[in-house]
Amino acid sequence: HKGVIKDSEFNRYSVTSNIEIDASEIFSFGTNLFARKTKQNGTKTQETGYYTPGVVSSAYKFMPTQGIRDANGNFSVSDRGDPIDNPYALATEWENESIQDLFQGNLYGEINILKDLKLRSSFGANISGARTGTFFPRTLERGGAADGEAWLGFSKNTDYLTEHYFTYTKNIAQI
């Protein structure tokens, strides 16, 4: 879905499934599954300090008499005061893509050992991954000093959990 600020968007896809099966009078099993994928093309909206304003703040600080482009067709830059990025260039030139995946799953089984005693065992996994890529081109203050700046970040996390517990339920007296 397109965002409020030009060239921003956020897409999310997810699915959930819960299944429980009573296989017999003494045994049941099931699964809970969840998967999600998100993709975000971000726009710099957050302030990270006075000299690194986002699109909205740049729009407030940028001189209203300056156009989007100068006479040579380049993005205009602040000609007064502090170095402020052209808000249109910041919205359209800065690249920040983030892709995240998440899978959570749980399998379980329950057996009635005795009339009042049950054993439930489960195994679960949580697997997540993310990739973020950011690029400041030369048309922005931050990228101009270094002839462009880019970086990639990756993360992957996997957690497992197994649980085994007994439940004893006994009615001692009717009240």
Coordinates of C-alpha atoms in Angstrom, one line a residue, residues 7-151:
D7 CA 7.6 6.9 -2.7
S8 CA 6.8 5.3 0.6
E9 CA 4.9 2.0 0.9
F10 CA 4.2 -0.9 3.2
N11 CA 3.0 -4.4 2.2
R12 CA 2.2 -7.2 4.7
Y13 CA 1.1 -10.7 4.0
S14 CA 0.2 -13.2 6.7
V15 CA -1.5 -16.5 7.3
T16 CA -2.6 -18.2 10.5
S17 CA -3.7 -21.8 11.0
N18 CA -4.9 -23.6 14.1
I19 CA -5.8 -27.3 13.9
E20 CA -6.8 -29.7 16.7
I21 CA -7.7 -33.3 16.2
D22 CA -9.2 -35.7 18.7
A23 CA -7.7 -38.9 17.4
S24 CA -9.2 -41.1 20.1
E25 CA -10.7 -40.9 23.5
I26 CA -7.2 -40.8 25.1
F27 CA -5.1 -39.0 22.4
S28 CA -5.4 -35.6 20.7
F29 CA -2.9 -33.5 18.8
G30 CA -2.7 -30.3 16.9
T31 CA -0.7 -27.4 15.4
N32 CA -0.6 -23.7 15.5
L33 CA 1.1 -22.0 12.5
F34 CA 1.7 -18.3 11.7
A35 CA 3.7 -16.9 8.8
R36 CA 4.2 -13.2 7.9
K37 CA 6.2 -11.3 5.2
T38 CA 6.5 -7.5 5.2
K39 CA 8.2 -5.3 2.7
Q40 CA 8.6 -1.6 3.3
N41 CA 10.0 1.1 1.1
G42 CA 10.6 3.8 3.7
T43 CA 10.9 7.5 3.5
K44 CA 13.0 9.4 5.9
T45 CA 10.3 10.8 8.3
Q46 CA 12.0 10.6 11.6
E47 CA 14.5 13.2 12.9
T48 CA 17.8 11.8 13.9
G49 CA 19.3 15.2 15.0
Y50 CA 19.1 18.8 14.0
Y51 CA 21.3 18.4 10.9
T52 CA 19.5 15.3 9.6
P53 CA 15.8 16.2 9.3
G54 CA 13.2 14.0 7.6
V55 CA 10.9 14.9 4.7
V56 CA 8.3 16.8 6.7
S57 CA 10.9 18.8 8.7
S58 CA 12.8 19.6 5.6
A59 CA 9.7 20.9 4.0
Y60 CA 9.2 23.3 6.9
K61 CA 12.8 24.4 6.9
F62 CA 13.5 24.6 3.1
M63 CA 13.1 28.1 1.6
P64 CA 9.7 28.3 0.0
T65 CA 11.1 30.6 -2.8
Q66 CA 13.3 27.8 -4.1
G67 CA 12.0 25.4 -6.7
I68 CA 12.5 21.6 -6.7
R69 CA 15.2 22.0 -9.4
D70 CA 17.7 24.7 -10.1
A71 CA 18.4 26.3 -13.5
N72 CA 20.7 23.4 -14.4
G73 CA 18.0 20.7 -13.7
N74 CA 19.7 19.5 -10.5
F75 CA 17.8 19.3 -7.2
S76 CA 18.0 22.7 -5.6
V77 CA 19.8 22.9 -2.2
S78 CA 19.3 25.2 0.7
D79 CA 21.0 28.5 0.0
R80 CA 20.5 30.0 3.5
G81 CA 21.3 28.8 7.0
D82 CA 21.9 25.2 7.9
P83 CA 22.3 22.5 5.2
I84 CA 18.8 21.2 4.6
D85 CA 18.0 18.6 2.1
N86 CA 15.6 19.4 -0.7
P87 CA 12.4 17.7 0.7
Y88 CA 11.4 16.4 -2.7
A89 CA 14.8 14.9 -3.3
L90 CA 14.8 13.4 0.2
A91 CA 11.4 11.7 -0.5
T92 CA 12.3 10.4 -4.0
E93 CA 16.1 9.8 -4.0
W94 CA 16.8 8.3 -0.6
E95 CA 16.4 4.5 -0.7
N96 CA 15.4 2.5 2.4
E97 CA 14.0 -1.0 1.7
S98 CA 13.3 -3.4 4.5
I99 CA 12.1 -7.0 4.1
Q100 CA 11.1 -9.2 7.1
D101 CA 10.0 -12.8 7.3
L102 CA 8.6 -14.5 10.4
F103 CA 7.4 -18.1 10.9
Q104 CA 6.1 -19.4 14.2
G105 CA 4.9 -23.0 14.5
N106 CA 3.9 -25.3 17.3
L107 CA 3.0 -29.0 17.3
Y108 CA 1.5 -30.7 20.3
G109 CA 0.1 -33.9 21.5
E110 CA -1.9 -34.8 24.6
I111 CA -2.6 -38.2 26.1
N112 CA -4.8 -39.2 29.0
I113 CA -2.6 -41.6 30.9
L114 CA -5.1 -42.2 33.7
K115 CA -8.7 -40.9 34.4
D116 CA -7.4 -37.7 36.1
L117 CA -3.8 -37.5 34.7
K118 CA -2.8 -36.0 31.3
L119 CA 0.6 -35.5 29.6
R120 CA 0.9 -32.8 27.1
S121 CA 4.1 -32.4 25.0
S122 CA 4.8 -29.6 22.5
F123 CA 7.6 -28.5 20.2
G124 CA 7.7 -25.0 18.8
A125 CA 9.9 -22.9 16.5
N126 CA 10.2 -19.2 15.9
I127 CA 12.2 -18.3 12.8
S128 CA 12.7 -14.7 11.7
G129 CA 14.9 -12.9 9.2
A130 CA 15.4 -9.4 8.0
R131 CA 17.3 -7.5 5.3
T132 CA 17.6 -3.7 5.2
G133 CA 19.2 -1.7 2.5
T134 CA 19.8 2.0 2.6
F135 CA 21.3 4.4 0.0
F136 CA 22.0 8.1 0.3
P137 CA 22.8 9.4 -3.3
R138 CA 25.0 12.4 -4.0
T139 CA 21.9 14.6 -4.4
L140 CA 21.5 14.6 -0.6
E141 CA 23.6 16.3 2.0
R142 CA 24.7 13.0 3.6
G143 CA 25.6 11.3 0.4
G144 CA 27.1 14.3 -1.3
A145 CA 30.1 14.4 1.0
A146 CA 31.0 10.7 0.3
D147 CA 30.0 10.5 -3.4
G148 CA 27.0 8.4 -2.2
E149 CA 26.6 6.2 0.8
A150 CA 25.1 2.8 1.1
W151 CA 24.8 -0.1 3.5

